[in-house]
Short mmCIF file of C-alpha atoms in Angstrom, two decimals:
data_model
loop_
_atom_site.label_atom_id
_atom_site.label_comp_id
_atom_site.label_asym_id
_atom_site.label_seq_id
_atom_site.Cartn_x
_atom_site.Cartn_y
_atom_site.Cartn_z
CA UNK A 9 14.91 -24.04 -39.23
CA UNK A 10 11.82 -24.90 -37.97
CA UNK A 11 12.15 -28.93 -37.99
CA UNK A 12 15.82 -28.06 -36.29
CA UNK A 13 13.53 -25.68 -32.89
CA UNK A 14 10.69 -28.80 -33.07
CA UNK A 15 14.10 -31.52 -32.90
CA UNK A 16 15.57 -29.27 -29.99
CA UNK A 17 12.52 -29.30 -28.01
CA UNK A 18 11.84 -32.77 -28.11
CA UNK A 19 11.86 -34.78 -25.08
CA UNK A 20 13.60 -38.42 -24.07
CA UNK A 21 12.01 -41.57 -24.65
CA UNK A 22 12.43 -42.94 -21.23
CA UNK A 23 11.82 -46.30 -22.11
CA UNK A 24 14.89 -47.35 -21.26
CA UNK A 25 16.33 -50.64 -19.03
CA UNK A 26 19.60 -49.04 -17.59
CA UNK A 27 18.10 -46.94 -14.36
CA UNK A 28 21.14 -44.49 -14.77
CA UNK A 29 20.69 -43.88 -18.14
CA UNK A 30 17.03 -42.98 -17.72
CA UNK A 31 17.65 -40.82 -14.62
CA UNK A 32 19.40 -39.06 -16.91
CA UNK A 33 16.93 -38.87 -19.49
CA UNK A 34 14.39 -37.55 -16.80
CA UNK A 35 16.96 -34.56 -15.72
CA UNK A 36 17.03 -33.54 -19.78
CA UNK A 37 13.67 -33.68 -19.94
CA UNK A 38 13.45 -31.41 -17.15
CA UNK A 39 15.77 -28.96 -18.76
CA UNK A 40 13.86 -28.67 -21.56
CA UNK A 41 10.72 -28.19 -19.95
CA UNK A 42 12.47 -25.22 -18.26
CA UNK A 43 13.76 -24.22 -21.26
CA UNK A 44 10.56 -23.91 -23.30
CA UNK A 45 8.93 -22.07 -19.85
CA UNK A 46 11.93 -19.63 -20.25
CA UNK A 47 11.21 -18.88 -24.12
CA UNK A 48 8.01 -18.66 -23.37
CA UNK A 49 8.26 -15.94 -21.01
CA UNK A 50 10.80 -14.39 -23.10
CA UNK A 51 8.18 -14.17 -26.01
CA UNK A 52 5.46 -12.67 -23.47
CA UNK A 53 8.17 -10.12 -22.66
CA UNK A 54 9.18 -8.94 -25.51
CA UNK A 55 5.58 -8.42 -26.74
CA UNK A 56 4.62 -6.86 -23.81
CA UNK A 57 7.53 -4.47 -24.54
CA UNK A 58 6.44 -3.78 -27.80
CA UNK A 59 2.49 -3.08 -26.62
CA UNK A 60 4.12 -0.90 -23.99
CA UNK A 61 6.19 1.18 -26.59
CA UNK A 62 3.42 1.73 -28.71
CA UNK A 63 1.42 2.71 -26.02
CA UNK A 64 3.92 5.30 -24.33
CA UNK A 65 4.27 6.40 -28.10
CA UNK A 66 0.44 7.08 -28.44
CA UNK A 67 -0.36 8.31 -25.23
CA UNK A 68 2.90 11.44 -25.51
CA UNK A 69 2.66 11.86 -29.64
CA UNK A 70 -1.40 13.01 -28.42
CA UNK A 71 -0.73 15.84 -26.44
CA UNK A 72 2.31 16.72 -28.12
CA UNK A 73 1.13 17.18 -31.36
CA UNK A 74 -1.97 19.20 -29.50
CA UNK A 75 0.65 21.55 -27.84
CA UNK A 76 2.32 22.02 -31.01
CA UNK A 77 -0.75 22.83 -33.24
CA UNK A 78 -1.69 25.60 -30.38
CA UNK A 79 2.16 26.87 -30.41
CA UNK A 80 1.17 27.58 -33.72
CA UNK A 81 -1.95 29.60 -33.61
CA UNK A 82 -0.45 31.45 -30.86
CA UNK A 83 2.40 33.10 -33.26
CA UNK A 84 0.11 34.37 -35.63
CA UNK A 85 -0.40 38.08 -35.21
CA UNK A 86 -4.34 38.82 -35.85
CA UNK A 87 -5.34 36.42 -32.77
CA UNK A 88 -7.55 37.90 -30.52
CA UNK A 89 -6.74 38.26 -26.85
CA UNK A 90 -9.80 36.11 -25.45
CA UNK A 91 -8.12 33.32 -28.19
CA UNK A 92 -4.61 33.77 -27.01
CA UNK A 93 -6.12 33.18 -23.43
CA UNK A 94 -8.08 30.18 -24.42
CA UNK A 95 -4.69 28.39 -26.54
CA UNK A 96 -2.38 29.21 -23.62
CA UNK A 97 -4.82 27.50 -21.34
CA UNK A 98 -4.68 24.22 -24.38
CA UNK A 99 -1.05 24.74 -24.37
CA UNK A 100 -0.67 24.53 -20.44
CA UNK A 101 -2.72 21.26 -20.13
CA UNK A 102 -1.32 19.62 -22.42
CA UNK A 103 2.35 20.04 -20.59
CA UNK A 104 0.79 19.29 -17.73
CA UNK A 105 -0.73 15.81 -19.01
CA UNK A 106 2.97 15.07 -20.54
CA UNK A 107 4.35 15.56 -16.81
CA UNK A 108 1.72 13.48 -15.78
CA UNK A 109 2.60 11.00 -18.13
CA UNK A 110 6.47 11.13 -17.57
CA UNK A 111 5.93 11.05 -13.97
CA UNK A 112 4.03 7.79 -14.16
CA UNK A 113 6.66 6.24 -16.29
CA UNK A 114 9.72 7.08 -13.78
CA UNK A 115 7.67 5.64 -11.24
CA UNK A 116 6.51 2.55 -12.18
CA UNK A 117 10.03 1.91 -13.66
CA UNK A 118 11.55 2.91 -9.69
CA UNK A 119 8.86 0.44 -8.33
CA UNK A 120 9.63 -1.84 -10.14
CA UNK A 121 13.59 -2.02 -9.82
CA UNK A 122 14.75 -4.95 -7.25
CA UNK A 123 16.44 -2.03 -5.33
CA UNK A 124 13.42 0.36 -4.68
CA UNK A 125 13.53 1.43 -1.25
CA UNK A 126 11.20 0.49 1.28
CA UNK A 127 10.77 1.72 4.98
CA UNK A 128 8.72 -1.39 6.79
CA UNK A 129 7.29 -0.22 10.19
CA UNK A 130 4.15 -0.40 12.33
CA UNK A 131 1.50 1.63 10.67
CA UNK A 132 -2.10 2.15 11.97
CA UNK A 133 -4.07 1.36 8.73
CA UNK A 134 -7.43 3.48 10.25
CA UNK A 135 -5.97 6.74 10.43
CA UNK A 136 -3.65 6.65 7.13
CA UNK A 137 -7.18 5.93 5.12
CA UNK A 138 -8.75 8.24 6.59
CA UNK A 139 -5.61 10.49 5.70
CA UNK A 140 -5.58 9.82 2.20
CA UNK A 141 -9.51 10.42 1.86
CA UNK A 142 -9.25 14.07 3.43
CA UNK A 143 -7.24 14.74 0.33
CA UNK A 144 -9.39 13.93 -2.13
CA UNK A 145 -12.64 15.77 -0.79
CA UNK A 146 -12.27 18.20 -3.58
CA UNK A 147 -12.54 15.10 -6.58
CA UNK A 148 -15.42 13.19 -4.61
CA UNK A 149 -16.98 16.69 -4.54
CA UNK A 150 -16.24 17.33 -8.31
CA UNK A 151 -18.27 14.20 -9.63
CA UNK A 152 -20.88 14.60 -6.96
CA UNK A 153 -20.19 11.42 -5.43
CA UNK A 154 -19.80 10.69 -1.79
CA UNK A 155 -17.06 8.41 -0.10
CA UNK A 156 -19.23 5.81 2.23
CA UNK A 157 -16.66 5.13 5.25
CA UNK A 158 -16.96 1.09 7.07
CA UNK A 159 -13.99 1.39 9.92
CA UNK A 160 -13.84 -0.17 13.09
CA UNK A 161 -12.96 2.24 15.79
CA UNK A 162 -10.18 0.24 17.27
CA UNK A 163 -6.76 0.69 15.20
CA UNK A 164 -5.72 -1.73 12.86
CA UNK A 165 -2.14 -1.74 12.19
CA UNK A 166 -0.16 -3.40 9.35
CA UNK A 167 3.94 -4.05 8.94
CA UNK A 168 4.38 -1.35 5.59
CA UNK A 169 6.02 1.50 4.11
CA UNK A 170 3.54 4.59 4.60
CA UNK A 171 4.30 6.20 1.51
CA UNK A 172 4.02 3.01 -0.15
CA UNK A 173 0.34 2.17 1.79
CA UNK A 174 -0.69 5.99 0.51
CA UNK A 175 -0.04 5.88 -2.90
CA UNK A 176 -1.37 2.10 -3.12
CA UNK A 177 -4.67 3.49 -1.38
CA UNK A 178 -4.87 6.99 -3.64
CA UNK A 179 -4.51 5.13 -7.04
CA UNK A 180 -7.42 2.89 -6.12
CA UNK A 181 -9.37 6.13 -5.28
CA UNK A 182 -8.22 7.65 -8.74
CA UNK A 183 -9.57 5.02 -10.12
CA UNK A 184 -12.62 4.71 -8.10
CA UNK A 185 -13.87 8.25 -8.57
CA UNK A 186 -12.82 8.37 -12.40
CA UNK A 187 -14.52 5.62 -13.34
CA UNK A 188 -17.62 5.05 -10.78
CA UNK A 189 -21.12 5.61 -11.83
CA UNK A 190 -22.07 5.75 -8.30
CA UNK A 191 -20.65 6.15 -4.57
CA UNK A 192 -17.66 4.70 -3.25
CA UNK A 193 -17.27 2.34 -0.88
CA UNK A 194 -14.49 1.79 1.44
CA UNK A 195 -14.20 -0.88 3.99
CA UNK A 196 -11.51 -1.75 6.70
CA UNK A 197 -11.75 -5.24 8.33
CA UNK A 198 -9.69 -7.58 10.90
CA UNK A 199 -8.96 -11.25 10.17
CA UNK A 200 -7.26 -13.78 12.64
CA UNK A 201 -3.95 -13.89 10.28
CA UNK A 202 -5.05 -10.84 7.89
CA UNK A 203 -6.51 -7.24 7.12
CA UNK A 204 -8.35 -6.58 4.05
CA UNK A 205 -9.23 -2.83 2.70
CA UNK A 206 -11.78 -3.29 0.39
CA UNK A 207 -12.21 -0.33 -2.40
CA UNK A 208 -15.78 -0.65 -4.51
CA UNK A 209 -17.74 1.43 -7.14
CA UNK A 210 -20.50 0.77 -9.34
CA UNK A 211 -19.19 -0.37 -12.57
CA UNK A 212 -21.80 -1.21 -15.09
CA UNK A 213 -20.30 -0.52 -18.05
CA UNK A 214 -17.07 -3.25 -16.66
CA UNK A 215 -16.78 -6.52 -18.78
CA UNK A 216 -14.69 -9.95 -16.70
CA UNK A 217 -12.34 -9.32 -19.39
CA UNK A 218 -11.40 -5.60 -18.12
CA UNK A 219 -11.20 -7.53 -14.99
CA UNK A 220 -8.65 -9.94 -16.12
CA UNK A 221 -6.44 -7.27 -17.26
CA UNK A 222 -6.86 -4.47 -14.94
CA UNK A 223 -3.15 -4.72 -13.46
CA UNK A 224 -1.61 -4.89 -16.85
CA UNK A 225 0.74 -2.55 -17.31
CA UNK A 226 -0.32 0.96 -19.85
CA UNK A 227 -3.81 -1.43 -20.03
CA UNK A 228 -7.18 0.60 -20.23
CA UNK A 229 -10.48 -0.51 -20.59
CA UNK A 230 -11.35 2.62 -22.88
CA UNK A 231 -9.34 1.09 -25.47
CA UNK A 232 -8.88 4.27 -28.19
CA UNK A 233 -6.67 5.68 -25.15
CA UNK A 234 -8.70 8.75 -24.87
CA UNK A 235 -9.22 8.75 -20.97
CA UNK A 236 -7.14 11.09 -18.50
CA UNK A 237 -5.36 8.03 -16.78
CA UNK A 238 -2.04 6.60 -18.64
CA UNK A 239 -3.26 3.07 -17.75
CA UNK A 240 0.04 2.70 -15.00
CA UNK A 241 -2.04 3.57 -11.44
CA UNK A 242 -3.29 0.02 -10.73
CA UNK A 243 0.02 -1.93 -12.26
CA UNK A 244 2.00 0.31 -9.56
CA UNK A 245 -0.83 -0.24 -6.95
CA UNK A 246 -0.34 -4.18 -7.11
CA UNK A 247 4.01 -3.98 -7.54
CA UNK A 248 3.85 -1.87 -4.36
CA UNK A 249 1.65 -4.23 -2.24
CA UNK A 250 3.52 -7.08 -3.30
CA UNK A 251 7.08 -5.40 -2.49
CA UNK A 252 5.08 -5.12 1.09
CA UNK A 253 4.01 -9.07 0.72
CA UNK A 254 1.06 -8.17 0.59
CA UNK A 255 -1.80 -8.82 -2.59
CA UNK A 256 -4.38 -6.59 -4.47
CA UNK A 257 -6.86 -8.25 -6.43
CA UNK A 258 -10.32 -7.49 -8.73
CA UNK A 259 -13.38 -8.64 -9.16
CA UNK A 260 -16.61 -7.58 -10.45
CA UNK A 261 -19.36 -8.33 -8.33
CA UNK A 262 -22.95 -7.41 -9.29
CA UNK A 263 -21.72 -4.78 -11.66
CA UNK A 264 -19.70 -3.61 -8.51
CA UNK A 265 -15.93 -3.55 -9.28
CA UNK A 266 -14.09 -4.78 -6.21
CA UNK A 267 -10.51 -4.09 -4.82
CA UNK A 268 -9.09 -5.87 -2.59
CA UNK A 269 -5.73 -5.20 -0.51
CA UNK A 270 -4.41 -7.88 1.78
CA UNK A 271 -2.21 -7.86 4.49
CA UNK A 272 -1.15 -10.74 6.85
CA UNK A 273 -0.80 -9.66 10.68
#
């Protein structure tokens, strides 16, 4: 079966005197070289699929099987109230980081289909930053770190869907604040022909490789898949700006990890 693939895929011996004939050679050849792109892809597809499978199974059977376990205690009869407090609380999170989870999945599956829905308009890029940041006062506050804020006063506006623009901007922040070992820095700047908002944190711990693989979907760089995230915020980030033609991309500089949205004007 083998030899029979390896016979299939090999190309035309162009070698040939009659011009037709190896004008026609060149066109197979060029069929098979799409062909071979197109299994190719297929292959990287399917075992995507299967990563993403067992991921989704890993990162629901964990706080399942934790909400169960706690269902349990809570029926037996000699549990004391101060316990029954503390499972119910176990209980609760644990539905609440399923939702979480659930909620991610729908999402990046809706931004993802060719028909999601976008609203393109003017916005003024200043004020919905500064929009977004207001609502996460209460995180920065959390992990005692403080957002520092490089805007020009005059407004900078961008051709986007707001909604789209604020949830591209907050899952940077998530990831920002739950991953920074120091203060975060945003920065808004004007090109000639494009606008940059540029998202960094101190990242020591970051390896290029992380990098490489930040936007892959369910990937995380904590890779026993105990952190809060489900590994989905930065994959959605980068569909979303790229439904908007627009580009997000990473890099680690000086320990610093570096995001990068682009727009064109």
């Amino acid at each position: 079966m083998t030899n029979q693939l390896k016979q299939k895929n090999r190309k035309i011996n162009l070698s040939f005197i009659d011009k037709d004939i190896e004008k026609l050679a060149k066109e197979i050849n060029k069929q098979i070289d799409l062909t071979n792109t197109a299994n190719a892809e297929k292959k990287r597809t399917e075992n995507e699929l299967k990563q993403a499978v067992a991921n989704i199974s890993h990162d629901i059977r964990t706080p399942m099987t934790s909400i169960l376990g706690y269902v349990q205690f809570l029926e037996l009869d000699d549990i004391t109230s101060k316990e029954r407090v503390s499972y119910t609380a176990i209980v609760k999170n644990g539905a609440l980081r399923l939702k979480t989870l659930l909620e991610d999945f729908f999402e990046l599956s809706i931004v993802e289909s060719t028909e999601f829905p976008l609203k393109i308009e003017r916005v003024t890029l200043n004020n919905l930053v500064l929009e977004v940041l207001v609502g996460f006062y209460e995180e920065f506050h959390q992990k005692g770190l403080e957002p520092i804020i490089q805007i020009l006063e005059q407004d900078i506006q961008i051709t986007a869907d707001v909604s789209a623009v604020k949830r591209v901007i907050e899952n940077l922040l998530i990831n920002a604040i739950r991953h920074s070992e120091g203060n975060v820095v945003l920065f808004l700047e004007q090109q000639d022909k494009f606008i940059q908002l540029i998202i960094s944190n101190p990242a020591p711990l970051l390896q290029e490789n992380d990098v490489a693989h930040l936007f892959d979907r369910f990937y995380k760089v904590d890779q026993t898949r105990t952190g809060k995230g489900t590994g989905l915020g930065l994959s959605i980030a980068k569909s979303l700006m790229m439904k908007m033609n627009g580009s997000l991309t990473a890099e680690l500089k000086e320990k610093q990890l570096v995001m990068t949205c682009t727009w064109k004007t």
